[in-house]
């Protein structure tokens, strides 16, 4: 069974950092491009960042470029999102997605519960 478990969310102040993790299992993680996406209340799902299987190609949404860093550890089957200089607009539930690079989500059924990020002073 494919499983993606997001963690690391919580409450942060504007300008602060937060690091999200996604533990993957049930598929060949080291051959899969991966993405982070987020959804704020009342808003459409927004693609955030993507990374290919060997970390050679990385892409970011304009809204997070320069502030967020996507990375992966293929030995640990884990995807990360380091978020710096957080803004209130970053408040959302964050999800990781397999077989995804720049906003396509062919396997949304595998997504976990996501992890809530709340940025507030």
PDB file of C-alpha atoms in Angstrom:
ATOM      1  CA  UNK A   1       0.000   0.000   0.000  1.00  0.00           C
ATOM      2  CA  UNK A   2       1.299   3.418  -0.965  1.00  0.00           C
ATOM      3  CA  UNK A   3       1.515   5.700   2.017  1.00  0.00           C
ATOM      4  CA  UNK A   4       2.602   9.302   2.460  1.00  0.00           C
ATOM      5  CA  UNK A   5       2.760  10.717   5.960  1.00  0.00           C
ATOM      6  CA  UNK A   6       3.291  14.440   6.348  1.00  0.00           C
ATOM      7  CA  UNK A   7       4.564  15.948   9.574  1.00  0.00           C
ATOM      8  CA  UNK A   8       6.289  18.992  11.001  1.00  0.00           C
ATOM      9  CA  UNK A   9       3.535  21.552  10.725  1.00  0.00           C
ATOM     10  CA  UNK A  10       2.455  23.833  13.497  1.00  0.00           C
ATOM     11  CA  UNK A  11       2.243  27.450  14.551  1.00  0.00           C
ATOM     12  CA  UNK A  12       4.954  29.852  13.449  1.00  0.00           C
ATOM     13  CA  UNK A  13       5.413  33.589  13.556  1.00  0.00           C
ATOM     14  CA  UNK A  14       5.857  35.679  10.428  1.00  0.00           C
ATOM     15  CA  UNK A  15       9.504  35.578   9.418  1.00  0.00           C
ATOM     16  CA  UNK A  16      10.106  32.330  11.228  1.00  0.00           C
ATOM     17  CA  UNK A  17      11.168  28.916   9.944  1.00  0.00           C
ATOM     18  CA  UNK A  18       9.442  25.582   9.805  1.00  0.00           C
ATOM     19  CA  UNK A  19      10.511  22.260   8.321  1.00  0.00           C
ATOM     20  CA  UNK A  20       8.049  19.749   6.935  1.00  0.00           C
ATOM     21  CA  UNK A  21       8.715  16.069   6.320  1.00  0.00           C
ATOM     22  CA  UNK A  22       6.964  13.442   4.229  1.00  0.00           C
ATOM     23  CA  UNK A  23       7.731   9.806   4.939  1.00  0.00           C
ATOM     24  CA  UNK A  24       6.979   7.610   1.926  1.00  0.00           C
ATOM     25  CA  UNK A  25       6.412   3.874   1.643  1.00  0.00           C
ATOM     26  CA  UNK A  26       4.843   1.320  -0.690  1.00  0.00           C
ATOM     27  CA  UNK A  27       6.522   2.475  -3.899  1.00  0.00           C
ATOM     28  CA  UNK A  28       9.975   3.035  -5.336  1.00  0.00           C
ATOM     29  CA  UNK A  29      10.606   6.412  -3.796  1.00  0.00           C
ATOM     30  CA  UNK A  30      14.052   6.875  -5.330  1.00  0.00           C
ATOM     31  CA  UNK A  31      12.557   6.688  -8.825  1.00  0.00           C
ATOM     32  CA  UNK A  32       9.662   9.046  -8.223  1.00  0.00           C
ATOM     33  CA  UNK A  33       9.551  12.799  -8.691  1.00  0.00           C
ATOM     34  CA  UNK A  34       7.875  14.417  -5.711  1.00  0.00           C
ATOM     35  CA  UNK A  35       6.002  17.623  -5.032  1.00  0.00           C
ATOM     36  CA  UNK A  36       4.608  19.684  -2.209  1.00  0.00           C
ATOM     37  CA  UNK A  37       1.213  21.307  -2.573  1.00  0.00           C
ATOM     38  CA  UNK A  38      -0.922  23.320  -0.184  1.00  0.00           C
ATOM     39  CA  UNK A  39      -4.503  24.359   0.317  1.00  0.00           C
ATOM     40  CA  UNK A  40      -5.682  27.304   2.366  1.00  0.00           C
ATOM     41  CA  UNK A  41      -9.275  27.594   3.618  1.00  0.00           C
ATOM     42  CA  UNK A  42     -11.569  28.584   0.782  1.00  0.00           C
ATOM     43  CA  UNK A  43      -8.734  28.501  -1.745  1.00  0.00           C
ATOM     44  CA  UNK A  44      -7.772  26.221  -4.589  1.00  0.00           C
ATOM     45  CA  UNK A  45      -5.004  23.689  -4.223  1.00  0.00           C
ATOM     46  CA  UNK A  46      -1.684  25.388  -4.962  1.00  0.00           C
ATOM     47  CA  UNK A  47       1.449  23.674  -6.193  1.00  0.00           C
ATOM     48  CA  UNK A  48       4.445  24.743  -4.115  1.00  0.00           C
ATOM     49  CA  UNK A  49       7.579  22.912  -5.238  1.00  0.00           C
ATOM     50  CA  UNK A  50       8.803  19.835  -7.082  1.00  0.00           C
ATOM     51  CA  UNK A  51      11.951  17.740  -7.187  1.00  0.00           C
ATOM     52  CA  UNK A  52      12.973  14.943  -9.515  1.00  0.00           C
ATOM     53  CA  UNK A  53      14.208  11.536  -8.434  1.00  0.00           C
ATOM     54  CA  UNK A  54      17.894  12.396  -8.071  1.00  0.00           C
ATOM     55  CA  UNK A  55      17.467  16.029  -6.945  1.00  0.00           C
ATOM     56  CA  UNK A  56      19.010  17.325 -10.170  1.00  0.00           C
ATOM     57  CA  UNK A  57      15.927  19.320 -11.144  1.00  0.00           C
ATOM     58  CA  UNK A  58      14.032  21.511  -8.696  1.00  0.00           C
ATOM     59  CA  UNK A  59      11.115  23.866  -9.293  1.00  0.00           C
ATOM     60  CA  UNK A  60       9.287  26.395  -7.142  1.00  0.00           C
ATOM     61  CA  UNK A  61       6.139  28.423  -7.329  1.00  0.00           C
ATOM     62  CA  UNK A  62       6.818  32.142  -7.614  1.00  0.00           C
ATOM     63  CA  UNK A  63       5.100  32.722  -4.287  1.00  0.00           C
ATOM     64  CA  UNK A  64       7.721  30.708  -2.376  1.00  0.00           C
ATOM     65  CA  UNK A  65      10.849  31.082  -4.499  1.00  0.00           C
ATOM     66  CA  UNK A  66      13.785  32.267  -2.427  1.00  0.00           C
ATOM     67  CA  UNK A  67      12.095  31.328   0.838  1.00  0.00           C
ATOM     68  CA  UNK A  68      11.367  27.594   0.606  1.00  0.00           C
ATOM     69  CA  UNK A  69      13.729  24.732  -0.165  1.00  0.00           C
ATOM     70  CA  UNK A  70      12.581  21.302  -1.281  1.00  0.00           C
ATOM     71  CA  UNK A  71      14.915  18.351  -0.764  1.00  0.00           C
ATOM     72  CA  UNK A  72      14.861  14.596  -0.362  1.00  0.00           C
ATOM     73  CA  UNK A  73      16.782  11.765   1.243  1.00  0.00           C
ATOM     74  CA  UNK A  74      16.313   8.672  -0.883  1.00  0.00           C
ATOM     75  CA  UNK A  75      17.947   6.439   1.724  1.00  0.00           C
ATOM     76  CA  UNK A  76      15.308   7.484   4.243  1.00  0.00           C
ATOM     77  CA  UNK A  77      12.415   7.634   1.755  1.00  0.00           C
ATOM     78  CA  UNK A  78      11.720  11.125   2.998  1.00  0.00           C
ATOM     79  CA  UNK A  79      10.815  14.382   1.291  1.00  0.00           C
ATOM     80  CA  UNK A  80      11.415  17.713   3.033  1.00  0.00           C
ATOM     81  CA  UNK A  81      10.274  21.290   2.737  1.00  0.00           C
ATOM     82  CA  UNK A  82      12.319  23.881   4.583  1.00  0.00           C
ATOM     83  CA  UNK A  83      10.262  27.046   4.921  1.00  0.00           C
ATOM     84  CA  UNK A  84      12.000  30.278   5.883  1.00  0.00           C
ATOM     85  CA  UNK A  85      10.766  33.841   6.209  1.00  0.00           C
ATOM     86  CA  UNK A  86       7.217  32.636   6.586  1.00  0.00           C
ATOM     87  CA  UNK A  87       4.328  34.892   5.680  1.00  0.00           C
ATOM     88  CA  UNK A  88       0.738  34.786   6.853  1.00  0.00           C
ATOM     89  CA  UNK A  89      -0.179  33.857   3.284  1.00  0.00           C
ATOM     90  CA  UNK A  90       1.685  30.570   3.763  1.00  0.00           C
ATOM     91  CA  UNK A  91      -1.002  29.370   6.149  1.00  0.00           C
ATOM     92  CA  UNK A  92      -2.432  26.177   4.664  1.00  0.00           C
ATOM     93  CA  UNK A  93      -2.544  22.422   4.890  1.00  0.00           C
ATOM     94  CA  UNK A  94       0.549  21.042   3.178  1.00  0.00           C
ATOM     95  CA  UNK A  95       0.572  17.760   1.273  1.00  0.00           C
ATOM     96  CA  UNK A  96       3.251  15.755  -0.484  1.00  0.00           C
ATOM     97  CA  UNK A  97       2.573  14.029  -3.797  1.00  0.00           C
ATOM     98  CA  UNK A  98       4.257  11.166  -5.621  1.00  0.00           C
ATOM     99  CA  UNK A  99       4.850  10.982  -9.379  1.00  0.00           C
ATOM    100  CA  UNK A 100       4.518  14.742  -9.410  1.00  0.00           C
ATOM    101  CA  UNK A 101       6.877  17.527 -10.392  1.00  0.00           C
ATOM    102  CA  UNK A 102       5.231  20.775 -11.499  1.00  0.00           C
ATOM    103  CA  UNK A 103       1.583  20.661 -10.552  1.00  0.00           C
ATOM    104  CA  UNK A 104       0.287  17.386 -11.886  1.00  0.00           C
ATOM    105  CA  UNK A 105      -1.079  14.948  -9.322  1.00  0.00           C
ATOM    106  CA  UNK A 106      -1.743  11.533 -10.855  1.00  0.00           C
ATOM    107  CA  UNK A 107      -2.128   9.728  -7.536  1.00  0.00           C
ATOM    108  CA  UNK A 108      -4.021  11.949  -5.123  1.00  0.00           C
ATOM    109  CA  UNK A 109      -5.519   8.879  -3.480  1.00  0.00           C
ATOM    110  CA  UNK A 110      -2.141   8.215  -1.875  1.00  0.00           C
ATOM    111  CA  UNK A 111      -1.952  11.575  -0.123  1.00  0.00           C
ATOM    112  CA  UNK A 112      -1.949  11.604   3.633  1.00  0.00           C
ATOM    113  CA  UNK A 113      -3.860  13.879   5.948  1.00  0.00           C
ATOM    114  CA  UNK A 114      -1.437  16.688   5.295  1.00  0.00           C
ATOM    115  CA  UNK A 115       0.125  18.859   7.952  1.00  0.00           C
ATOM    116  CA  UNK A 116      -1.304  22.188   9.058  1.00  0.00           C
ATOM    117  CA  UNK A 117       0.927  25.238   8.915  1.00  0.00           C
ATOM    118  CA  UNK A 118      -0.365  28.350  10.624  1.00  0.00           C
ATOM    119  CA  UNK A 119       1.592  31.586  10.388  1.00  0.00           C
ATOM    120  CA  UNK A 120       0.362  34.202  12.818  1.00  0.00           C
ATOM    121  CA  UNK A 121       1.683  36.799  15.215  1.00  0.00           C
TER     122      UNK A 121
END
